Amino acid sequence: MLKTTPFHARTAALCQGQNWRRWAGHVVASSYELQHEREYHAIRGAAALLDVSPLYKYVIRGPDAAALLDRVVTRHVARAAVGRVLYTPWCDATGKVLDDGTVARLDETTFRLTSADPNLRWLGDNAAGLDVAIADVSDTTAALALQGPTSRAILERLCDRDLAGLRYFQITPARLRGVAVTISRTGYTGDLGYEIWLDAEYALRVWDDLIEAGTPYGITPAGILALDIARIEAGLPLLEVDYVSARHALIPDQMSSPYELDLGWTVSLEKERFVGRAALAAEAARGPAWKFVGLEVAWDAIERLYANVGLAPRLPTVAWRTSVPVYTPGGEQVGYATSGCWSPLLKKYLALTHLEARWAAPGTALEMELTVEHRRRRAAARVVPKPFFDPDRKRA
Amino acid sequence: MARPYDAIVIGGGHNGLVTAAYLAQAGKRVVVLERRERVGGAAVSEQVFPGFTYSVFSYVVSLLRPEIIRDLELPRHGLHVLPLESTLTPLPNGDYLAQWGDHDQSRRELYRHSPRDAEAYDEFGRLMHHLARAVRPILGMRPPDPTSLSPRDLLGLLTLGRHFRGLDRPVFHALHKLMTMSSADYLDEWFETEALKATKGASGIIGTLLGPRSPGTAYVLLHHYMGEIDGVFRAWGFARGGTGSVSEAIASAARGFGAEIRTNASVARVLLRGGRATGVVLESGDEIAAPIVVSGADPRRTFLGLVGEAHLPGEFVEDIRRFRFRGSSGKVNLALDALPNFTCLPGVGPHLRGAVSVSPSVAYLERAYDDAKYGEFSRRPYMDIVIPSMIDPGMAPPGKHVMSIFVQYCPYHLNGGWTDAKREAFGDAVIDTLARFAPNLKSIILHRQVITPADTERIAGLAEGNIFHGELTLQQLFFLRPAPAWADYRTPIAGLYQCGAGTHPGGGIMGGSGRMAARAILGARS
Amino acid sequence: MTLDAVVIGAGADGLVAAHYLARAGKRVFVLERRDGNPPWPDAGWTPPRVVRELALARHGLRTAAPDPWLAVPLPDGGRLELWRDVRKSADAIRRLSPRDAERWPAFCERMARLARLLEALYAAPPFDPLSRAPADLWRLALTGLRARRLGRQGMLDLLRLLPMPVQDLLDDWFESDVLKGAVGAAGILHLKQGPRSGGTAFGLLHHHVGSPPGVFRPPSSNLGRVLESLPGVEVRRGDRAVVARIAVRDGRVTGVVLAHGEEIAAPCVISEADPRTTLCDLLEPGWLDPDVVGAVRHVRCRGVTARVMLTLDRAPGFEVLAVAPSLDYLERAYDHAKYGRISEQPYLEARHEAGSNAGEHRVTVHAQFAPYAPADGGWDAARREALGDRGVRTLAEHVPALSDTVVSRTVLAPPDLEAAWGWPEGQPYHAELALDQVLFMRPMPQLSAYRAPVGGLYLCGPAMHPGAGIAGAAGANAAKVVLRDG
């Protein structure tokens, strides 16, 4: 049997089309309504409530907690103040990414790490000689994401403290109608939003409170299909979709360094040592062989390809997670897109793409493969900077 | 008058049948001579108890070579491999450890025992994948003789050397460790759950008179992962109709190419003239001539039995005498009136469609081995149990079941020798042990067949009841199997070849020896 | 005074490494925490090159050559004595089995040929089979050529023998239980395996290295005393020579910090301590990747030998006596160890120490198997005494009135050996002699070239190739690597 999240009693009742999928050994809703569009628009227009409990979460506590994290992740953890959240990948000894997640400093000697894959063993293996305790709280910590323009207003109706002061990528303890939680201004949508972390035993209560408080503000439970579109618009990579963990890769070509994932900004080479540092320093010096960029496919090119066979353009309304070749105009393959979608908000066809470095400059003209009526065609596309969508309210 | 035979295959075991099929496919006129009334050797399905089909000896299709399945179109000839998805290890405290077919489900189950092991399992699998890929080419390779200076052998050595030197450094070192360590030590480096180490490590003791702490048992861990690198091709599983259907499918393919198969045709000896093989003499006295004779029997029976040491070089005879058999496996086949009810997972469930492994800890396996070392069968043996009728309803009447129990250890060399009473005592030990985990067992047994290595030798013709035609220890593998300089399917007798599991790549129902023997014969200039 | 290198440990390898460096003009300082203990025992065979280059013979190096090299009690009284003269041994064996006597010379000759090959491998640093560097390719080719020179039979002997259990090897050759027990015990010395375990034939071969044909025990020498007396290297011993930490900056060692706080700067540190102590306890944490730390933790030590030191008031009537009536006896002794228990009937090898004075004869008894951490509680006084009693009693069964001549007795269980001589888990070889922990795998592939993954840090000692009783070779090889690295 697969695991269910602490919110399953509520989410199961809402999942009209029984549209479930797996996430980290759990069942989660792909969409609650029969179509996912309204859920997506809630992210961008009101507030979406997402069950993100399947994330792995670890609490790292002790005098050497920062030291352990600094050994493992690429960012500089010791410098982070209490209440700060860092997004960071971590690498193996050859500088290839194992996983990515967030590190939140809950107090001087306590951190919470989130990740897409389990990392208890990796953390333990790196803790040799350190005075630190690592607890796997994945199953006992429920997690919700409340994302969208009205998310703050909703939370403030329940929260015992003012959230206007909670800045982007900060975290604070709080109470939601008496239930102790931590609230981080983080998310996977690239929008104004919060993630709420709480003991699993209060999950249903908090869910109900949020629904009640949020209904006047358009709160909408949203599933993974809606989230996928938002995160692509936000330019955020997804493990096992946009990159393969070095832990699972079978050949070197399947692995990626942070530089190859456009995460070079997370690599703090001034740290004296962390796993993979030597390899990363060398790569930084010579430049990565691959880059991870945004690609915008020209709408008129798409229209023309469909018109040629007598059809109006038919693009999928859900995001895709397959590998799609990208070429130089009329030339060889120089990369591949790994995630893509039609953005209902931006009215553009977007893709997250890996390109050989010399083809990755913004503005570069390329072509992306498009299968039209069983034939593989190419549509003109252009490298654009990420994120595709970056509203002011995200950081305001 | 019929065309004379181009080749005689002695023994209708699966390797002999494979050889016959390939030779016939190449246009040779082949006859297979099988002593018993049915082909298959130790891969046979028999209705020992009416209505119930036992896979008498071997019970799973483990590594049947994909190229053989493809070349001989075995599915067209009736081979249907059903998946064996899960393994249940009942524990003495009423709990259990299970490995399921679904990754998430397995992970959750393993996490219950050890969060670290749940993560380690995937990484272990990845390493095994690399090691299996590193080893795979060797399975299909004609072993080169490192003491020879012939161009063919030197080239073989060079290829081998290049292959290993081309491996990634960590893979090379991991392979070295895997080949030299005990399965207990190797698994200790990865896991902490005793039942997991024992269940996985048990594959290293199958058919071998060694314990999980004996160096040289780790490499068999690759067995399971070998099948994985065939991708969805998936040869591993249970053959519909029992393992006999594998042999029947190969026999059907062979006949389809024109091979003749005679049962109840026991060969007494190989005919020799001027140091060449010219045919065989049957027990009945009939003689059959052919310029090529291929023996699918084990090396001892072939060389010391069918040929006779007087006709063989002294050094070769010594090597064959030194080739160790030491059968250590037993089998108990049961006809059941109902399904066993396991205390740790009561009722009928998916766990009964997979394997049940009685291997609660490494110490348990090691103690079972200790008994056998000094000439007794294990009082508390290791068991690998499947209920074929759960996957293949035709194996038993409706509502009833067959159970196949493979047992280690049951030594051929038992103190005082095997008698009927000893056989029954062994059977009792097996049933008693299993009944501790499934208390209803004794009440549902309709019929019981107990096979000791002495029985295996007597019925299936395997020397000392060793299921692999000789131990699969490193000193008897590859170019040393069955003897140095004679590991390429030829023998010191011109025209006589060997195709059984006593040659590379060895035992398990692989068919590899049969195929490569055929290639050697077809490739050799006449 | 600026030092070029600090050497942690004044055992055979530490001192040999120090002397090699000193001869090359380097300023070396050796730190040895132990003071007052007798120099470590069991110096085995030292490669001739090391003896020659350090002029050890001139400084009094002597190798003991007991003759008979082993005596084994026979079940019906009397002893089987095995001599340095192959024919003399054959004569002794003839009384047990004429067939075995016929085969003995051939067995000795064939084993000796293989041991010569192993000697050559041990005298050199380990070759890396994957390396494309010319030096390594050359060594690989040389090894291949040496193997070929064994001849066809020799090559097959080698390839078959390497993975074999010593029981199978001896069963192939001989029928006499006592003979097989006596010889086979060499396959399991200091190893947590029995004669039926794979890799023990290799153990036999290893313990044959350095000895003439037909002598299946390693030689022993006074290397310890000789090295201590050798001038040219400064050694500090005792409480003020205890290293607490190996300091690192920017991925390179900067020296050591002693327990009492003193810091000694040096760009190079060579540690004779076992790998786990060196890399997990002494080295500043955080400089090793987790896979290296894991691999170090997985190096198997598993000391299984206790020493019973007897002082007798008269000569015991043997030079080396072993209680090994059969291979099964050894296997049963091993069975107990598998489950964490002390062998009820241990393998005993008693050696009358050279240099004993009249009225004070020292006998050291090797008792196997005695696990480092018995499953049912630790080594308390009662347990030690029980083992001592058992040892003396068993010996006394074959040596009349032995008990009456015992003046004093000390039992050193594996934890005592660890405390006394720094042997991890009481294992004198530091890393057990197994096929996955020899040559380029000793003690683990990342360390086999004597370099640690931190710049300027090197390891020598029994855990490094060839180690395992081959005294001083690892030190010599490590020093060569240090000098080559500059």
XYZ file of C-alpha atoms in Angstrom, chain C residues 52-377:
326
model
C 70.409 -4.288 2.905
C 69.557 -0.633 2.542
C 69.389 -0.039 6.279
C 72.350 -2.344 6.981
C 70.289 -4.172 9.553
C 72.417 -7.290 9.497
C 75.427 -5.274 10.480
C 73.420 -3.935 13.397
C 72.635 -7.368 14.689
C 69.510 -8.518 12.895
C 69.007 -12.200 13.589
C 66.266 -14.480 12.417
C 65.216 -17.387 14.580
C 65.195 -20.709 12.767
C 63.736 -23.289 15.129
C 64.288 -26.826 14.006
C 61.894 -28.607 14.091
C 59.831 -25.582 13.101
C 56.749 -27.274 14.507
C 55.914 -30.219 16.709
C 52.373 -31.550 16.909
C 51.213 -34.101 19.490
C 49.830 -37.324 18.067
C 46.617 -38.844 19.405
C 48.345 -41.959 20.647
C 51.224 -40.144 22.283
C 54.412 -39.025 20.636
C 54.796 -36.099 18.285
C 54.991 -35.338 14.641
C 57.990 -33.114 14.112
C 58.353 -31.068 10.978
C 61.907 -30.097 10.099
C 63.626 -27.540 7.976
C 64.991 -30.456 5.955
C 62.209 -31.546 3.649
C 63.381 -35.116 3.549
C 63.649 -35.336 7.299
C 60.038 -34.193 7.553
C 59.020 -36.764 4.959
C 60.587 -39.461 7.115
C 58.650 -38.238 10.122
C 55.428 -38.181 8.126
C 55.995 -41.673 6.807
C 55.053 -43.133 10.194
C 51.632 -41.556 9.839
C 51.073 -42.118 6.149
C 53.526 -43.388 3.559
C 51.420 -41.820 0.842
C 51.620 -38.391 2.473
C 55.377 -38.837 2.892
C 55.709 -39.475 -0.836
C 53.808 -36.325 -1.665
C 55.415 -34.029 0.900
C 58.456 -32.992 -1.148
C 56.389 -32.141 -4.210
C 53.946 -30.182 -2.074
C 56.777 -28.243 -0.493
C 58.376 -27.511 -3.824
C 55.164 -26.283 -5.405
C 54.168 -24.133 -2.447
C 57.641 -22.674 -2.267
C 57.458 -21.613 -5.888
C 54.241 -19.752 -5.240
C 55.611 -18.192 -2.079
C 58.554 -16.800 -4.083
C 56.099 -15.006 -6.336
C 54.293 -13.595 -3.349
C 57.623 -12.513 -1.877
C 58.368 -10.550 -4.999
C 54.974 -8.890 -4.807
C 55.492 -8.091 -1.161
C 58.923 -6.637 -1.680
C 57.507 -4.033 -4.037
C 54.747 -1.468 -3.621
C 51.400 -2.723 -4.817
C 50.705 -2.306 -8.503
C 47.497 -0.585 -9.499
C 45.821 -2.807 -12.087
C 43.801 0.069 -13.507
C 46.536 2.614 -13.803
C 47.841 3.673 -17.183
C 50.965 5.203 -15.705
C 54.080 3.641 -17.225
C 55.464 2.610 -13.841
C 52.299 0.727 -12.978
C 52.007 -0.871 -16.407
C 55.586 -1.992 -16.048
C 54.908 -3.543 -12.646
C 51.787 -5.217 -13.991
C 53.721 -6.671 -16.892
C 56.496 -7.795 -14.593
C 54.023 -9.555 -12.338
C 52.499 -11.257 -15.346
C 55.921 -12.395 -16.499
C 56.799 -13.692 -13.050
C 53.553 -15.618 -12.982
C 54.312 -17.103 -16.380
C 57.728 -18.190 -15.188
C 55.969 -20.412 -12.665
C 55.263 -22.679 -15.573
C 51.898 -24.093 -16.468
C 51.528 -26.178 -13.355
C 52.644 -23.319 -11.147
C 50.234 -20.908 -12.757
C 47.354 -23.304 -12.307
C 48.422 -23.923 -8.737
C 48.304 -20.209 -8.128
C 44.983 -19.542 -9.809
C 43.292 -22.440 -8.078
C 44.919 -21.886 -4.729
C 44.107 -18.219 -4.317
C 40.407 -18.574 -3.594
C 40.569 -22.056 -2.069
C 39.936 -23.117 1.482
C 43.104 -24.542 2.959
C 41.117 -27.661 3.826
C 40.409 -28.412 0.172
C 44.020 -27.767 -0.761
C 45.329 -30.110 1.897
C 42.638 -32.721 1.241
C 43.824 -32.759 -2.378
C 47.346 -33.624 -1.237
C 47.238 -35.502 2.042
C 45.255 -37.911 4.159
C 46.785 -37.567 7.648
C 44.595 -35.444 9.892
C 47.464 -34.363 12.099
C 49.628 -33.299 9.203
C 46.781 -31.344 7.670
C 45.972 -29.731 10.993
C 49.565 -28.713 11.574
C 50.038 -27.204 8.143
C 46.488 -25.914 7.758
C 46.658 -23.826 10.896
C 48.921 -21.460 8.973
C 45.932 -20.625 6.836
C 43.929 -19.191 9.693
C 46.454 -17.402 11.873
C 44.919 -14.188 13.204
C 41.984 -14.694 10.896
C 38.358 -15.055 11.838
C 37.801 -17.941 9.462
C 38.147 -21.686 9.623
C 40.055 -23.984 7.313
C 36.900 -24.603 5.245
C 36.687 -20.912 4.395
C 37.818 -19.573 1.068
C 40.984 -17.512 1.112
C 42.699 -19.612 3.761
C 44.938 -21.355 1.241
C 46.211 -17.873 0.496
C 46.766 -17.444 4.216
C 48.947 -20.533 4.197
C 50.947 -19.122 1.338
C 51.301 -15.762 3.064
C 52.655 -17.347 6.202
C 55.089 -19.351 4.132
C 56.669 -16.229 2.675
C 60.196 -15.701 3.931
C 60.656 -19.297 5.036
C 62.468 -22.058 3.174
C 60.564 -24.840 1.396
C 58.702 -27.082 3.795
C 58.550 -24.542 6.620
C 54.999 -23.305 6.873
C 55.307 -20.682 9.511
C 56.741 -17.200 9.120
C 60.210 -16.529 10.488
C 60.674 -14.311 13.517
C 63.459 -11.850 14.072
C 64.786 -9.355 16.571
C 63.966 -6.501 14.229
C 62.379 -4.528 17.042
C 65.498 -4.389 19.138
C 67.705 -3.718 16.137
C 65.644 -0.747 14.956
C 65.534 0.700 18.425
C 69.302 0.656 18.591
C 69.808 2.083 15.121
C 71.141 5.624 15.299
C 70.139 8.516 13.101
C 66.547 9.223 14.042
C 65.148 11.147 16.996
C 62.389 9.369 18.902
C 60.353 10.795 21.732
C 58.471 8.293 23.876
C 55.849 8.361 26.568
C 53.222 10.772 27.822
C 54.679 13.746 26.036
C 54.625 11.906 22.721
C 50.909 11.189 22.506
C 49.355 12.662 19.377
C 45.860 14.052 19.881
C 45.232 15.555 16.476
C 46.661 15.818 12.980
C 46.157 19.428 11.982
C 44.943 20.393 8.515
C 44.606 23.640 6.640
C 43.378 24.100 3.059
C 43.383 20.378 2.507
C 46.993 19.839 3.581
C 48.459 18.690 6.903
C 50.306 21.287 8.890
C 51.582 19.082 11.686
C 50.380 17.410 14.857
C 48.992 18.562 18.155
C 50.043 16.524 21.193
C 47.822 15.562 24.082
C 49.480 18.002 26.432
C 48.934 20.854 23.999
C 52.298 21.115 22.288
C 52.097 21.671 18.539
C 54.705 20.305 16.182
C 54.672 21.738 12.706
C 55.580 19.663 9.670
C 54.327 19.557 6.090
C 54.273 15.783 6.129
C 52.877 13.317 8.645
C 53.369 9.571 8.372
C 51.195 7.533 10.648
C 51.916 3.968 11.655
C 48.701 3.855 13.628
C 45.894 1.835 12.113
C 43.780 3.586 9.470
C 40.728 4.066 11.623
C 42.680 5.680 14.440
C 44.599 7.826 12.002
C 41.752 8.982 9.827
C 38.758 8.920 12.144
C 40.259 9.766 15.513
C 43.438 11.734 14.921
C 42.779 13.550 11.684
C 40.817 16.756 12.036
C 37.247 15.815 11.133
C 35.547 17.003 7.967
C 38.381 16.579 5.485
C 37.402 13.153 4.213
C 34.520 12.457 1.890
C 31.835 10.270 3.421
C 32.617 7.328 1.174
C 36.217 7.299 2.398
C 35.105 7.542 6.017
C 32.690 4.702 5.405
C 35.342 2.570 3.757
C 37.758 3.134 6.640
C 35.080 2.097 9.094
C 34.504 -1.056 7.084
C 38.116 -2.184 7.106
C 37.914 -5.427 9.028
C 40.285 -5.912 11.948
C 38.703 -8.725 13.972
C 41.490 -9.808 16.236
C 40.814 -13.384 17.376
C 43.992 -14.282 19.168
C 44.871 -14.140 22.809
C 48.376 -14.528 24.122
C 49.175 -16.548 27.147
C 52.654 -15.631 28.384
C 54.133 -18.318 30.573
C 57.312 -18.309 32.546
C 58.556 -21.796 33.313
C 61.273 -22.816 35.690
C 62.773 -25.176 33.153
C 62.869 -25.786 29.427
C 59.506 -27.010 28.166
C 60.877 -29.692 25.896
C 59.742 -28.087 22.669
C 60.634 -25.129 20.527
C 57.294 -24.701 18.828
C 54.375 -26.917 19.727
C 50.944 -26.723 18.156
C 47.757 -28.406 19.250
C 45.988 -29.086 15.956
C 44.975 -32.732 15.755
C 42.907 -32.149 12.619
C 41.361 -29.541 10.398
C 37.991 -30.262 11.964
C 39.484 -29.358 15.334
C 40.404 -25.968 13.923
C 37.020 -25.606 12.248
C 35.181 -26.300 15.469
C 37.363 -23.793 17.267
C 36.300 -21.272 14.635
C 32.629 -22.168 14.982
C 32.571 -20.694 18.463
C 34.080 -17.463 17.290
C 31.372 -17.008 14.698
C 28.846 -16.562 17.458
C 31.070 -14.380 19.588
C 32.280 -17.098 21.929
C 35.720 -18.225 22.969
C 36.721 -21.579 21.534
C 36.166 -24.351 23.998
C 39.080 -26.162 22.418
C 41.268 -23.442 21.058
C 44.040 -23.749 18.539
C 47.233 -23.365 20.516
C 50.696 -22.666 19.264
C 53.320 -22.420 21.992
C 56.729 -20.964 21.281
C 59.722 -21.239 23.514
C 61.205 -17.777 23.293
C 64.828 -17.392 22.344
C 67.178 -15.796 24.813
C 65.559 -17.402 27.800
C 67.810 -17.789 30.809
C 68.234 -20.918 32.821
C 65.450 -21.203 35.355
C 63.358 -18.624 33.550
C 62.024 -19.994 30.313
C 59.484 -17.881 28.547
C 56.807 -19.508 26.473
C 54.318 -17.513 24.459
C 51.120 -19.305 23.603
C 49.029 -18.155 20.668
C 45.423 -19.072 21.520
C 42.796 -18.876 18.819
C 39.852 -18.092 18.740
C 39.352 -15.469 21.411
C 37.065 -12.720 20.114
C 37.739 -9.088 20.899
C 34.238 -8.576 22.258
C 32.653 -11.840 23.359
C 28.924 -11.889 22.791
C 28.058 -12.437 26.417
C 29.991 -9.767 28.210
